[in-house]
Short mmCIF file of C-alpha atoms and ligand atoms in Angstrom, two decimals:
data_model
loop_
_atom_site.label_atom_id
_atom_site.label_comp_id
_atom_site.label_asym_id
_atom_site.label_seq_id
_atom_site.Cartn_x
_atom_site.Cartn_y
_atom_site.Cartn_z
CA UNK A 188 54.90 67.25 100.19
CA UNK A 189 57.95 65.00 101.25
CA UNK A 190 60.52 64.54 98.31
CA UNK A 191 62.90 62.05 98.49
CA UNK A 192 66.39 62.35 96.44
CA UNK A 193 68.76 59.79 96.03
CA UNK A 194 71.78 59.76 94.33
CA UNK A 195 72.77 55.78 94.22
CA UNK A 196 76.45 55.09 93.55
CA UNK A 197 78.41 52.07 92.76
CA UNK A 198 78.75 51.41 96.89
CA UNK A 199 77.33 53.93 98.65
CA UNK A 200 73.64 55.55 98.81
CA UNK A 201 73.30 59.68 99.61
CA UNK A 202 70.16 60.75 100.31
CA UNK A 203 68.09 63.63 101.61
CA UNK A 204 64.24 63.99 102.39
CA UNK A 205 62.87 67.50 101.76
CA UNK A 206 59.56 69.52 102.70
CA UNK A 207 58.36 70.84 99.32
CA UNK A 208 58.26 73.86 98.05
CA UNK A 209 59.39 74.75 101.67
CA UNK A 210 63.17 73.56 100.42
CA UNK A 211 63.20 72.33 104.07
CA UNK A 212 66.18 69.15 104.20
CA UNK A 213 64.08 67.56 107.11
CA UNK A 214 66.72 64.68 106.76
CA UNK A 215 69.80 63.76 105.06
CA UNK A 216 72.05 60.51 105.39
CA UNK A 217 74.94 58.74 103.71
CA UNK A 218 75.38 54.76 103.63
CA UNK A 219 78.90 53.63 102.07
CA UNK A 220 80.78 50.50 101.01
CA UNK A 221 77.82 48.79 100.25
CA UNK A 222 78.52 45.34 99.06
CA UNK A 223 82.10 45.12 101.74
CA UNK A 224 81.83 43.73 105.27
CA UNK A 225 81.06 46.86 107.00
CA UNK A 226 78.98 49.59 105.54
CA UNK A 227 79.11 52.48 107.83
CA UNK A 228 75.26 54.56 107.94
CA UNK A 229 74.69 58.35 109.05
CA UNK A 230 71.58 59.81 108.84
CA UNK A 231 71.35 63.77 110.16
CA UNK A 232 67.76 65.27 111.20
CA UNK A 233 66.08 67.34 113.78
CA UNK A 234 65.89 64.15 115.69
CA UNK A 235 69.78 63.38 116.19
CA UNK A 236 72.42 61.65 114.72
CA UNK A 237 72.40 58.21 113.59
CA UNK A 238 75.28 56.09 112.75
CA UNK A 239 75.01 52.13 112.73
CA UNK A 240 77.94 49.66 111.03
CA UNK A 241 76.51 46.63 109.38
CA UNK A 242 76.46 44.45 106.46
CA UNK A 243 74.50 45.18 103.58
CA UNK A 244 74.77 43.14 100.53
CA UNK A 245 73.06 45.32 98.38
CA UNK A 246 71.63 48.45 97.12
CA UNK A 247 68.34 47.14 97.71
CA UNK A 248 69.00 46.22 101.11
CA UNK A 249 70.68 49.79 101.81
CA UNK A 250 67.25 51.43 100.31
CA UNK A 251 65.57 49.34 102.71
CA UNK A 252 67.68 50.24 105.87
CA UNK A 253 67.31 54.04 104.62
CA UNK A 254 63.97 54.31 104.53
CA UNK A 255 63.72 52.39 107.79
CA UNK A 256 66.08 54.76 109.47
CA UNK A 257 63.24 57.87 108.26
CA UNK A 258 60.46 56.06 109.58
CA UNK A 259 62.33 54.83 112.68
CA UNK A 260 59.75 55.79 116.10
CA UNK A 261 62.46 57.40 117.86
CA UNK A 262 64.91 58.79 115.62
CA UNK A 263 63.03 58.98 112.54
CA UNK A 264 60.97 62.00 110.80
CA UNK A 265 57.97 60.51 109.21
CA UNK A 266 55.26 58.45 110.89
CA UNK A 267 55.17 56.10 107.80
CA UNK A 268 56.35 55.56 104.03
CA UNK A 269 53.20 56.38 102.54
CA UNK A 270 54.11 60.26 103.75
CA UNK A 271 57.02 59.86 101.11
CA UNK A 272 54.69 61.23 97.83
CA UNK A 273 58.08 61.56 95.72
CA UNK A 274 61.56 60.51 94.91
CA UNK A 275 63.68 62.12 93.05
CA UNK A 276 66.74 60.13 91.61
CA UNK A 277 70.66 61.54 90.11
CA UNK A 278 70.80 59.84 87.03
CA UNK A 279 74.18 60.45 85.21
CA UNK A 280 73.72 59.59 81.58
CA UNK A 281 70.20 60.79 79.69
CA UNK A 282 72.04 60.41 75.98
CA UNK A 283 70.22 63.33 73.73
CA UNK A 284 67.08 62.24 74.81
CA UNK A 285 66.81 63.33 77.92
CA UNK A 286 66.37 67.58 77.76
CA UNK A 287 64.53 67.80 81.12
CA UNK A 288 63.55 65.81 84.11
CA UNK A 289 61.17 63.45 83.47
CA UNK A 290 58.42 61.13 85.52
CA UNK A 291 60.11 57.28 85.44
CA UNK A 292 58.31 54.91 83.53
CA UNK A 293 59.41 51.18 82.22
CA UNK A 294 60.60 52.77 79.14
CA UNK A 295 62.36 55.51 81.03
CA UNK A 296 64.41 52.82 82.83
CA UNK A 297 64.97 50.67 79.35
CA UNK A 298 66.49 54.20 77.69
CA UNK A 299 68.84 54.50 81.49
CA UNK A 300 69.84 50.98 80.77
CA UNK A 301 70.43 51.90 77.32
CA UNK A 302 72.79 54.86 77.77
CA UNK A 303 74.88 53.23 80.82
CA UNK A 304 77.11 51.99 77.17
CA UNK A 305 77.56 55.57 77.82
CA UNK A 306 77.94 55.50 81.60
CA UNK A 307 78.93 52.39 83.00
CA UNK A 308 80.04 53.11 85.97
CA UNK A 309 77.37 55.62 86.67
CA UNK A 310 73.72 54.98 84.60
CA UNK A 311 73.72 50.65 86.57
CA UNK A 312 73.87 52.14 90.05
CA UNK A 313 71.50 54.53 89.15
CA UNK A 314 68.87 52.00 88.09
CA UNK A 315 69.72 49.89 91.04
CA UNK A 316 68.29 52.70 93.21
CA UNK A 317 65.37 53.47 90.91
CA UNK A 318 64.16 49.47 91.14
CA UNK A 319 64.69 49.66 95.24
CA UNK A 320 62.58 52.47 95.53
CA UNK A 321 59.80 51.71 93.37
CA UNK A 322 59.77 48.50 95.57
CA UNK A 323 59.94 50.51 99.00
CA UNK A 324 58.03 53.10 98.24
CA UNK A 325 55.55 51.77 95.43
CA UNK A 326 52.98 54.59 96.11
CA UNK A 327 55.16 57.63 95.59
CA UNK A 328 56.26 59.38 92.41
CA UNK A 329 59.76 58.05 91.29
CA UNK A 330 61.63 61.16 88.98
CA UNK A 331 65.28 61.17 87.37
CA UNK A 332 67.43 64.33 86.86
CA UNK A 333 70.14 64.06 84.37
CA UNK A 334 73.61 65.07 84.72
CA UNK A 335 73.21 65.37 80.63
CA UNK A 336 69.78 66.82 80.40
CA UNK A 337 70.68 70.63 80.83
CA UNK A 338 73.57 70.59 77.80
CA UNK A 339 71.25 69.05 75.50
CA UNK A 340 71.05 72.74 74.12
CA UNK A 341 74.46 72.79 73.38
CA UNK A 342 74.56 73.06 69.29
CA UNK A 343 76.65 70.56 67.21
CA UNK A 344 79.18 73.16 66.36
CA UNK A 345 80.39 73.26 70.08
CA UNK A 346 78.92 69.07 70.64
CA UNK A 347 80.64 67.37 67.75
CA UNK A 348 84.63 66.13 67.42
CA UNK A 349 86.46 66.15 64.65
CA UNK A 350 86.31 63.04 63.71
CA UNK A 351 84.33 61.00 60.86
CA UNK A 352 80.90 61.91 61.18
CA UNK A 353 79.91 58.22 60.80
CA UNK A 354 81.13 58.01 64.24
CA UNK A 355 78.43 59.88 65.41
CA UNK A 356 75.71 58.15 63.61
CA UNK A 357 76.83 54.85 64.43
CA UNK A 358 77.87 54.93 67.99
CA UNK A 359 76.74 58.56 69.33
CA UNK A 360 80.05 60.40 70.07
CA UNK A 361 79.61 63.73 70.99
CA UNK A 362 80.16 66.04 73.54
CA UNK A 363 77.17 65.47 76.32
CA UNK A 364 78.41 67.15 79.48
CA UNK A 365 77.72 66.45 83.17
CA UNK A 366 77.44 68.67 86.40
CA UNK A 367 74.05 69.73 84.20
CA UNK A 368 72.17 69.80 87.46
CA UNK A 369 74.68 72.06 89.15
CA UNK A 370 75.48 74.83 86.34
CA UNK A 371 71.45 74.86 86.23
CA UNK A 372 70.92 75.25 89.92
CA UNK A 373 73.79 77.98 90.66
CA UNK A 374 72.43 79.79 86.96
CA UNK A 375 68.66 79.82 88.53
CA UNK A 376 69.67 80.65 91.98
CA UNK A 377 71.80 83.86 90.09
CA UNK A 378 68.72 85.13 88.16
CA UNK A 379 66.95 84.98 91.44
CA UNK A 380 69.52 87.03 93.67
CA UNK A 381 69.66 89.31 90.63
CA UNK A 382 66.07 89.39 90.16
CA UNK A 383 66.61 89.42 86.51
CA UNK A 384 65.11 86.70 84.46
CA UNK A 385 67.41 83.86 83.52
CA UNK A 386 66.65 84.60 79.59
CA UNK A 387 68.10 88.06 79.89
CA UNK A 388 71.58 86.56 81.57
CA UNK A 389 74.85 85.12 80.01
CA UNK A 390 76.56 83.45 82.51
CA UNK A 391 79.60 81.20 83.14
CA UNK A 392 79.58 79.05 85.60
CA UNK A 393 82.16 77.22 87.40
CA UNK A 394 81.76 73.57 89.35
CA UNK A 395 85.05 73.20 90.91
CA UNK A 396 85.20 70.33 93.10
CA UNK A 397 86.59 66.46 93.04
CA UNK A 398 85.49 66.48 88.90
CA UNK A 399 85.45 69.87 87.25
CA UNK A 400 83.46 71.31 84.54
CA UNK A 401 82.70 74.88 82.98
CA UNK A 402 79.82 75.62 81.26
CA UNK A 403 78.74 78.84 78.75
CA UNK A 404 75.29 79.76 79.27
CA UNK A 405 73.14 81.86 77.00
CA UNK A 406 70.15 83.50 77.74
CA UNK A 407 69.70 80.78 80.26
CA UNK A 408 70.89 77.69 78.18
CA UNK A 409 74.12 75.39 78.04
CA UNK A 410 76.11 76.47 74.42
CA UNK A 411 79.07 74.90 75.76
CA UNK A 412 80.69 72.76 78.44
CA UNK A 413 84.08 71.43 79.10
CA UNK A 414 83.14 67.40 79.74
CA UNK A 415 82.80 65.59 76.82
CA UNK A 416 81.62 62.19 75.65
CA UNK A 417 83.26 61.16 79.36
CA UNK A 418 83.26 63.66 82.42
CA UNK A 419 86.96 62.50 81.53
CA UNK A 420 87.45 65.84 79.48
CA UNK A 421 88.34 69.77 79.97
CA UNK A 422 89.82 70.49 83.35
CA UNK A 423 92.49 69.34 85.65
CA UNK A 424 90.50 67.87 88.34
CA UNK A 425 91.00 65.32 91.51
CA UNK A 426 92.37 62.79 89.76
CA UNK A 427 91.69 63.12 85.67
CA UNK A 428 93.34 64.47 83.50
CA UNK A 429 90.85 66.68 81.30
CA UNK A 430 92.16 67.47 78.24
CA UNK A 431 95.48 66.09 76.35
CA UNK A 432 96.83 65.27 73.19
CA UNK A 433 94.85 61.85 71.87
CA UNK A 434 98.21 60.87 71.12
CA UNK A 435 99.34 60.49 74.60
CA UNK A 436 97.61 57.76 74.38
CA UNK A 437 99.15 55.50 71.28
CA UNK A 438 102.07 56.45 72.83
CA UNK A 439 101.36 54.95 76.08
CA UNK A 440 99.95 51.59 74.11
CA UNK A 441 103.46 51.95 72.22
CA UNK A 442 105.11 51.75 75.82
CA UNK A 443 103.13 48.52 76.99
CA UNK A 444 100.03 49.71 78.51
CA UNK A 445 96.90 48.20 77.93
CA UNK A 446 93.76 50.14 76.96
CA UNK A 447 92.56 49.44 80.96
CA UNK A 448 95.46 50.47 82.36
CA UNK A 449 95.57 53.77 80.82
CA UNK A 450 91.83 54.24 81.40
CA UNK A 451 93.33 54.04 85.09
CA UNK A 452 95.83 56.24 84.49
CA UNK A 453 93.85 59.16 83.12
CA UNK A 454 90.88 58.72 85.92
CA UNK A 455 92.42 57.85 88.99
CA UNK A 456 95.96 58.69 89.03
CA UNK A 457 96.61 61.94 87.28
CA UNK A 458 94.49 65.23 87.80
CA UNK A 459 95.99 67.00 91.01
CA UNK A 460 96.98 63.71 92.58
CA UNK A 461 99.52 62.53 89.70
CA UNK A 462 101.01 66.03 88.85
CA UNK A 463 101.53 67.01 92.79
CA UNK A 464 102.24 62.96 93.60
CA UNK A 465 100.44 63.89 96.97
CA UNK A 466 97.34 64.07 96.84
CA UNK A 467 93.91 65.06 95.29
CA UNK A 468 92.64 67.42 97.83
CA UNK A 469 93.07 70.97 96.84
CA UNK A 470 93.11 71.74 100.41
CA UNK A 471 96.17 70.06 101.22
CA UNK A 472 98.22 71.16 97.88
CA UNK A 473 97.57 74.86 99.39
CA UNK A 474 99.04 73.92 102.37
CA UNK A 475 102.00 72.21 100.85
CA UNK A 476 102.27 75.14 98.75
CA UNK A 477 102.37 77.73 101.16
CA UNK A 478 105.15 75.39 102.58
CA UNK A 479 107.35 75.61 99.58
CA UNK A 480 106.17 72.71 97.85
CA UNK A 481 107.18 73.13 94.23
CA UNK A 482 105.30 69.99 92.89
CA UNK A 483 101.94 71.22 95.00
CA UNK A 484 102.48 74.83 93.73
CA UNK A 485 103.02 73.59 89.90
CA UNK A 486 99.87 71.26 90.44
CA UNK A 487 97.68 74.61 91.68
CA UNK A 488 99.24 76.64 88.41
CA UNK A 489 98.21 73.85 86.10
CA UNK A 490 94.74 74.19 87.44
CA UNK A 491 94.79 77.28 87.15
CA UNK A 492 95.91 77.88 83.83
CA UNK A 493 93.57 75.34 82.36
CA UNK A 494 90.56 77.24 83.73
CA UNK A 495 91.37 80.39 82.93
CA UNK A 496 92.24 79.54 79.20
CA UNK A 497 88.85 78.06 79.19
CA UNK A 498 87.39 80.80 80.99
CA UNK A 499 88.91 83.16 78.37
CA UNK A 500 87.13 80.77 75.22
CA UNK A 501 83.86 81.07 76.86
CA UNK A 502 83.77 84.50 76.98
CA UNK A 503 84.66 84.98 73.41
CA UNK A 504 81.78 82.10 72.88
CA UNK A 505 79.23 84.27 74.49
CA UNK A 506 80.77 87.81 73.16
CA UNK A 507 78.89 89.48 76.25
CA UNK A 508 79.17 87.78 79.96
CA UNK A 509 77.10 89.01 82.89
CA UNK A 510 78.40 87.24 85.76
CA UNK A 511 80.78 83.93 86.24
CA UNK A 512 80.35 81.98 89.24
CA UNK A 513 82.58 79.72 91.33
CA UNK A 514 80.89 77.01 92.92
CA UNK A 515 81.37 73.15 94.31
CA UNK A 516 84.36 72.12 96.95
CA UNK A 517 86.63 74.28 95.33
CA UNK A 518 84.79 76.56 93.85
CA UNK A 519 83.22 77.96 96.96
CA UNK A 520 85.74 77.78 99.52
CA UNK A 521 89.15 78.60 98.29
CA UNK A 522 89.75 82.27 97.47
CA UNK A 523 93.54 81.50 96.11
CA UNK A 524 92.09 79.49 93.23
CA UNK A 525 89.89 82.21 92.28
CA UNK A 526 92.56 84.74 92.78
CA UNK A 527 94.72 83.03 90.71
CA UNK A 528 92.29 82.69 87.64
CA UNK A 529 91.38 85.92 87.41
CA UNK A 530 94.27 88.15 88.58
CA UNK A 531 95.07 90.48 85.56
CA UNK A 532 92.04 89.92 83.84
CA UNK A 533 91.21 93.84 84.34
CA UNK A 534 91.12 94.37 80.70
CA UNK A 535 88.56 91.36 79.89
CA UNK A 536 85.97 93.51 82.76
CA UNK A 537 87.22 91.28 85.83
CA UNK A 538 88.07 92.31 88.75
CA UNK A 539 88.21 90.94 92.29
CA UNK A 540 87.61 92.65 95.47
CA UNK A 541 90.57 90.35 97.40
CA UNK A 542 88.81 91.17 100.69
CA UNK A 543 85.29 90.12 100.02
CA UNK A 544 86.99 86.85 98.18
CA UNK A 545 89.15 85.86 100.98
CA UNK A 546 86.15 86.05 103.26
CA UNK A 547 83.22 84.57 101.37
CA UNK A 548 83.53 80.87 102.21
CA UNK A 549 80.70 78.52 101.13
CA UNK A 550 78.19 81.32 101.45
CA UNK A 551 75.82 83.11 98.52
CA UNK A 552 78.29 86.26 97.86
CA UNK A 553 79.30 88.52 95.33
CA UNK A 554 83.10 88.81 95.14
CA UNK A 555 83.53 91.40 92.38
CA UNK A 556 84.74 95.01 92.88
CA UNK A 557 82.07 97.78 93.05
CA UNK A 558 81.19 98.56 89.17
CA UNK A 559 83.24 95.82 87.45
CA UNK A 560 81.44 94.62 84.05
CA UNK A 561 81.64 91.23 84.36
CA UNK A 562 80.53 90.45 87.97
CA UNK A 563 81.83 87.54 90.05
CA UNK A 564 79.56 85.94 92.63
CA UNK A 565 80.08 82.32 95.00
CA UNK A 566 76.65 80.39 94.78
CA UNK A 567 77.00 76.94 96.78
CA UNK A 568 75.65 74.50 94.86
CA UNK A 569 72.94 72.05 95.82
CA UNK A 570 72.11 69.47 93.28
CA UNK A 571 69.79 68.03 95.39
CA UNK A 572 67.74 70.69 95.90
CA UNK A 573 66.94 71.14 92.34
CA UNK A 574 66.17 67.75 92.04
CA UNK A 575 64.00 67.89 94.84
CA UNK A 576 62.11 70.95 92.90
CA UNK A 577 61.87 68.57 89.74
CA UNK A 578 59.99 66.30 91.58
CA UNK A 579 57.87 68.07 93.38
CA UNK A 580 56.77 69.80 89.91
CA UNK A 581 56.57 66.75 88.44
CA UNK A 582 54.52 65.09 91.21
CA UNK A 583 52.65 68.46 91.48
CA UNK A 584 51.27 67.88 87.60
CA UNK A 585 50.38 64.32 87.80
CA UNK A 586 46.34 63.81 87.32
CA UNK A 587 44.40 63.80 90.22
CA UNK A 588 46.78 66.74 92.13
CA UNK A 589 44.76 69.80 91.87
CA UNK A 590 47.46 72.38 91.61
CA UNK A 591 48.96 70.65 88.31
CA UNK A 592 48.08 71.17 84.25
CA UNK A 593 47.39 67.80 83.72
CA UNK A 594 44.63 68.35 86.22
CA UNK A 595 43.23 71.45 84.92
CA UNK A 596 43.20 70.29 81.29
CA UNK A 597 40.99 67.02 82.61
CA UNK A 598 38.89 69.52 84.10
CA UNK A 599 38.82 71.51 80.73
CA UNK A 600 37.78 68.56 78.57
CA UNK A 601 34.85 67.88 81.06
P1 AMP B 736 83.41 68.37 96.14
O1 AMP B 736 83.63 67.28 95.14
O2 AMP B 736 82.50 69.46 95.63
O3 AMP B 736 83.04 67.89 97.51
O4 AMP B 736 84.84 69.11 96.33
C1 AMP B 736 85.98 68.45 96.80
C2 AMP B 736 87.17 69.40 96.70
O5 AMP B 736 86.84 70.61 97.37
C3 AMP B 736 88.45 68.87 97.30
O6 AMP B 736 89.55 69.14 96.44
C4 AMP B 736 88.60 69.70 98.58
O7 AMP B 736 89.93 69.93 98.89
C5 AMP B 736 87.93 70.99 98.19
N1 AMP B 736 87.48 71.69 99.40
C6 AMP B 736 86.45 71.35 100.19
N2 AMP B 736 86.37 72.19 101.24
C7 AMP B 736 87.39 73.07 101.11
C8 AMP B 736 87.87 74.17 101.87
N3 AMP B 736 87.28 74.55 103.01
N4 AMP B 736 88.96 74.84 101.40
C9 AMP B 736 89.55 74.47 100.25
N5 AMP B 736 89.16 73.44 99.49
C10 AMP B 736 88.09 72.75 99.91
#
């Protein structure tokens, strides 16, 4: 079965077209800046490389040039659209509703509309790419995976702030989470190198890469994550913040700012990029620190620091911890991050081996020492993947597919 999954931002469209259950990526592509004069296009398969510069207006039209570009005669990989049986799409924001992934119906959409008061700048870009595919590809399966959906287990002791509980009631403030898809693919992927079943594993995983999360998991469900309300909270990332004193920003209104403004200044320029003033990119702030930058090195510590204190709260959260696992840019390709976190953790059950760390780079790998309790492994993650899997399960079970429940319980009531 081809699977389609598309993760539709505010200007760009990433995509990648998968033989299911082979996991086979058959094709994968990226279309940016929709909506400016140029949108550069580069799609990736067995057939070549394809890069075009053009205009397109919309996400409807970049859906459109997409799924021309797979069905292209000469550098395309399917003979037609109707091969396409099912798309999967990223959806960001699922509210509490959302616990799994789920086929997309009308009212599916409505309740995506509904939470992007949640999302803005995520759930309507979302949506845009739902409505272009069910018009491209009207006869295949259309699926969303929620960012949200695996925390949903998280219980309101860890979910809810401090704050009058009215304000949960009324508006729905509470701790949701994001990265969902990611903690659950690297946690799965885990249970299957491990061969242990995911129920008999506490794990805590770590997606370190432009935005930054960390997630508990007990016995194969999300207790507690660092995000909050906004993927604004918990760890220094890119180019937020994560967590600070609420106060910081009264203070700031105090000092002139306006409520947009400061939005700005806690998304875009803090994180990495405002404490090093450099830049966002973890790979350049190690090589400014290992050329005596103090305001790169100070950046790194911060990071540091922040995820280890967090590291050291989940692990008193889940009172026994099989495994943690580094994944995402970050996570999976720089060993002084990880050295940093854990060094002189010994005592907590963690310990390194520096050799197999420095040299497992974006690779499955286990970079604990021989016999250490609390075992420390790289999984790459690959959201797609898993939403690709969704799909194809969901597709799998609609009526009239023979391998699915829905089909055997027709076949029942006959
Ligand atoms: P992501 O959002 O998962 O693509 O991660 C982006 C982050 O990963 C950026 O801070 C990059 O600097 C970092 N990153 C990606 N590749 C590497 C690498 N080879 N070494 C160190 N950091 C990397």
């Amino acid at each position: 079965m081809k699977v389609l999954v598309i993760n539709s931002g505010s200007s760009s469209i990433k995509y990648q077209l998968f033989e299911m259950p082979r996991s086979e990526v058959i094709a994968r592509g990226l279309l940016e800046k929709i909506g400016e004069e140029i949108s550069p296009f580069r799609q990736k398969s067995g057939r070549g490389e394809v890069e075009i510069k053009t205009r397109v207006p919309d996400h409807e039209a970049g859906l459109n040039l997409i799924i021309r570009s797979i069905t292209d005669p000469e550098t395309g990989v399917v003979a037609s659209r109707n091969e396409i049986a099912a798309v999967g799409h990223r959806v960001v924001h699922g509210g509490e509703e959302f616990t799994g992934s789920v086929l997309i119906t009308p009212r599916v959409m409505a309740k995506i509309r509904k939470y992007a008061d949640l999302a803005p700048l995520h759930n309507p870009p979302n949506l845009m790419g739902i409505r272009a595919a069910r018009k491209f590809l009207p006869g295949a399966v259309q699926t969303a995976s929620f960012d949200t959906a695996f925390h949903t287990t998280i219980p309101d002791k860890a979910a809810l702030y401090a704050i009058p509980h009215h304000f949960y009631h009324r508006y729905r403030i509470k701790r949701y989470g994001f990265h969902g898809t990611s903690h659950r693919y690297v946690a799965r992927r885990l249970a299957e190198i491990l061969k242990r079943d995911k129920t008999e594993l506490n794990l805590i995983t770590c997606h370190l890469g432009n935005g930054c999360s960390i997630t508990a998991i007990e016995q194969g469900r999300s207790v507690d994550t660092s995000m909050g309300l906004t993927p604004l909270e918990g760890l220094v990332m890119g180019t937020r913040s994560g967590d600070l004193d609420p106060a910081i920003i009264f203070y700031l209104a105090d000092k002139g700012y306006n409520p947009k403004e400061i939005n700005n200044i806690l998304n875009k320029q803090s994180g990495l990029l405002g404490l090093s003033g450099q830049s966002n990119d973890m790979r350049n702030l190690v090589a400014l620190r290992e050329g005596g930058d103090p305001r790169a090195a100070l950046a790194i510590d911060i990071f540091c620091y922040r995820l280890r204190k967090y590291l050291g709260a989940y692990l008193a959260v889940l009172g026994r911890t099989d495994a943690i696992i580094f994944t995402g840019g970050i996570g999976e390709n720089n060993p002084l991050i990880r050295t940093l976190t854990l060094q002189g953790l010994e005592g907590l059950g963690i310990r390194l081996d520096e050799k197999r760390n420095r040299l497992t780079r974006a690779v499955e790998g286990e970079i604990s020492a021989p016999g250490a309790p609390i075992r420390v492994y790289i999984i790459p993650t690959n959201e797609e993947l898993r939403i690709a899997g969704d799909a194809y399960e969901i597709a799998s079970r609609r009526p009239g597919n023979a391998i699915g429940p829905a089909a055997s319980k027709k076949r029942r009531r006959k």
